[in-house]
mmCIF file of C-alpha atoms in Angstrom:
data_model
loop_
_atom_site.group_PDB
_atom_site.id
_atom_site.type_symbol
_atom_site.label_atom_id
_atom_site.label_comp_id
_atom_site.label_asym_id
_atom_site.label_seq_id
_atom_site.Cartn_x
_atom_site.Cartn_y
_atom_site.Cartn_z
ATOM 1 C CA UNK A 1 -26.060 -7.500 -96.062
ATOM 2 C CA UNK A 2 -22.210 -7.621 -96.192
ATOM 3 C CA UNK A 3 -21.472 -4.591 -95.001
ATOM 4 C CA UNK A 4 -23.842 -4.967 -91.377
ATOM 5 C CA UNK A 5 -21.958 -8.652 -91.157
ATOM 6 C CA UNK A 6 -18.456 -7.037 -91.274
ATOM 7 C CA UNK A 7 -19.701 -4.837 -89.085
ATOM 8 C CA UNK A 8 -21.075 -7.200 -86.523
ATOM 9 C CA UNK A 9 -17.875 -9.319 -86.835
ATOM 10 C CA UNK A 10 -15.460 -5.958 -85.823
ATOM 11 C CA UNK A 11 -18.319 -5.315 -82.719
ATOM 12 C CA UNK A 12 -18.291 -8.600 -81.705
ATOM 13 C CA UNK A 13 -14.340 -9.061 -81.377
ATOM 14 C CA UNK A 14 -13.595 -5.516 -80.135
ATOM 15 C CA UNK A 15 -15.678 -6.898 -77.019
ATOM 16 C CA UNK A 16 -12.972 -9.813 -77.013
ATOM 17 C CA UNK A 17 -15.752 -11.971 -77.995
ATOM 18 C CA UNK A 18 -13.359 -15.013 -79.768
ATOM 19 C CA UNK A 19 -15.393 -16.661 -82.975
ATOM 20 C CA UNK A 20 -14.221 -20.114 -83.632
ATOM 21 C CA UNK A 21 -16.298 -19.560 -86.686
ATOM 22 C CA UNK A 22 -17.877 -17.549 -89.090
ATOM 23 C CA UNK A 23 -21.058 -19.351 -90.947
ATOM 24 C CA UNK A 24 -21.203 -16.682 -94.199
ATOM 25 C CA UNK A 25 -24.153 -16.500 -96.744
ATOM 26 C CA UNK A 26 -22.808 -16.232 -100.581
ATOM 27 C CA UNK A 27 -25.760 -13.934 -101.766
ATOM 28 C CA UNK A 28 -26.464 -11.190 -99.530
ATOM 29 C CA UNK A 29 -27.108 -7.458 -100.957
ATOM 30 C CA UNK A 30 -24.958 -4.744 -100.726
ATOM 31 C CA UNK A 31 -22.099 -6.623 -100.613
ATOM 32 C CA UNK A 32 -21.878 -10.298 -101.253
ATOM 33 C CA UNK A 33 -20.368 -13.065 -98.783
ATOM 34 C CA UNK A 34 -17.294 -13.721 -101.016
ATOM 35 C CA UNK A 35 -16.317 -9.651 -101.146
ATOM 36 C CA UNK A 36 -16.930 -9.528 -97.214
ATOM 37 C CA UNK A 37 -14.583 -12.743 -97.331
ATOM 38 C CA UNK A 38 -12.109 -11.225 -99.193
ATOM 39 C CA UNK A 39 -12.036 -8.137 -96.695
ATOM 40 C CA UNK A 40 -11.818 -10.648 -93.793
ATOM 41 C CA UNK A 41 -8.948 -12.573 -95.093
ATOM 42 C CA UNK A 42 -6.859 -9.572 -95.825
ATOM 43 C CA UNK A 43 -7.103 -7.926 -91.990
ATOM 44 C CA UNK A 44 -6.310 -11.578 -91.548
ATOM 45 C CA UNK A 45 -3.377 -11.247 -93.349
ATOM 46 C CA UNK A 46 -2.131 -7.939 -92.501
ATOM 47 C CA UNK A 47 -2.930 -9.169 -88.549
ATOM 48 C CA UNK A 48 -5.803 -6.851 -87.787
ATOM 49 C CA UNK A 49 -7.735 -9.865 -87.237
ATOM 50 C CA UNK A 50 -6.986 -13.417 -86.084
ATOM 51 C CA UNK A 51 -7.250 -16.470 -88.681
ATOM 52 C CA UNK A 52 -10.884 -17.228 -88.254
ATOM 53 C CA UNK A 53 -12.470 -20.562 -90.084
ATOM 54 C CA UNK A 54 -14.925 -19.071 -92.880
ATOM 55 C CA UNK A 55 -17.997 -21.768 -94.078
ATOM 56 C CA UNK A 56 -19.878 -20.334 -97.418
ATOM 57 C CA UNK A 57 -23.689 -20.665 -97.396
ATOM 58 C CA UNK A 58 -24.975 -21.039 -100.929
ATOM 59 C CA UNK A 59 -28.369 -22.216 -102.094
ATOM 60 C CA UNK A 60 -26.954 -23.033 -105.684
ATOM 61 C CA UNK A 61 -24.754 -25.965 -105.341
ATOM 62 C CA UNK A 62 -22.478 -25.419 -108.145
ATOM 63 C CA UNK A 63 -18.905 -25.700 -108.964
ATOM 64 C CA UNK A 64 -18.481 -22.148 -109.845
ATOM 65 C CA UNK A 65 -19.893 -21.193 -106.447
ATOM 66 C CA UNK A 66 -17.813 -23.658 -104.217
ATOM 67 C CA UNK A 67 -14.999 -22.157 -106.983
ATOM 68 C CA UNK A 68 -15.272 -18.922 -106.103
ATOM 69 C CA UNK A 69 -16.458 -19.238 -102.386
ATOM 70 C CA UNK A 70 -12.421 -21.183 -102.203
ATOM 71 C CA UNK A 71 -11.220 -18.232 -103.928
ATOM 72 C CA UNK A 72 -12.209 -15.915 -102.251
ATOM 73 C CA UNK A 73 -10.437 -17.535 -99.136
ATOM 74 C CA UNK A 74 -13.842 -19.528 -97.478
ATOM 75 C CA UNK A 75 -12.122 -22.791 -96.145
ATOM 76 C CA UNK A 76 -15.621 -24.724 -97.158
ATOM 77 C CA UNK A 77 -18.808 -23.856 -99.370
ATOM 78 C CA UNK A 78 -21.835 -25.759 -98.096
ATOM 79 C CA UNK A 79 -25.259 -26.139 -99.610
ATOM 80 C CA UNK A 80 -28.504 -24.810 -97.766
ATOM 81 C CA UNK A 81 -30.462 -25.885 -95.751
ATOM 82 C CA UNK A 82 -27.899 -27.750 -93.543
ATOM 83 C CA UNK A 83 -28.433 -30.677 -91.843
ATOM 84 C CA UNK A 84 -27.449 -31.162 -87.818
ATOM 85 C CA UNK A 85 -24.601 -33.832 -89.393
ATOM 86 C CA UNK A 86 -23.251 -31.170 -91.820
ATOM 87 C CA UNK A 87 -23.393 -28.532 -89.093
ATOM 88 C CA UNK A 88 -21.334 -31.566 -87.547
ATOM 89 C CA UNK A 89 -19.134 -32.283 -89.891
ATOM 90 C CA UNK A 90 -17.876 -28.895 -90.270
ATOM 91 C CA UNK A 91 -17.139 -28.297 -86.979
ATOM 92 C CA UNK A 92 -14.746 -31.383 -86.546
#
C-alpha cells in the first residue's frame, strides 16, 4: 500500500535513519508507487525531505510503465524479479 510506505519512509527518517535508497513497487493498492513518488519528490522539492534515489518495481516491462515511473520523478524503472547483478547495477 502507498499510503503505509509513505508512512514508513516519514518513521524511518524522523529516527534520523538516512536511506540511500528507496526500492518502490509500481502497483500497490490504495495508492500506487508513482502517486507515493510524486508525494516524495515534492517534500523533496519544497526541502521537507532530502533528495533520495527512487528505483520503480514493475512486473510489466513496458514503455508506458518505465514512461510514467520517469515521470513521476523515479530515477530508474526495473523489471521484477531482480537479479543480484541488477540489484548491482543500480546501486553503482
Amino acid at each position: 500500500d502507498g499510503q503505509e510506505a509513505l508512512l514508513k519512509i516519514q518513521e524511518l527518517l524522523s529516527q534520523d535513519i538516512k536511506l540511500d535508497l528507496i526500492l518502490m513497487d509500481c502497483e500497490m493498492p490504495v495508492m500506487n508507487g508513482f502517486e507515493a513518488t510524486i508525494l516524495l519528490r515534492e517534500k523533496m522539492q519544497d526541502g521537507e525531505l532530502y533528495n533520495i534515489p527512487i528505483v520503480g518495481l514493475t512486473g510489466n516491462a513496458s514503455q508506458e510503465i518505465e514512461g510514467k515511473g520517469i515521470h513521476s520523478g523515479m530515477n530508474k524503472v526495473v523489471t521484477k524479479p531482480l537479479t543480484e547483478e541488477q540489484i548491482m547495477k543500480i546501486l553503482s
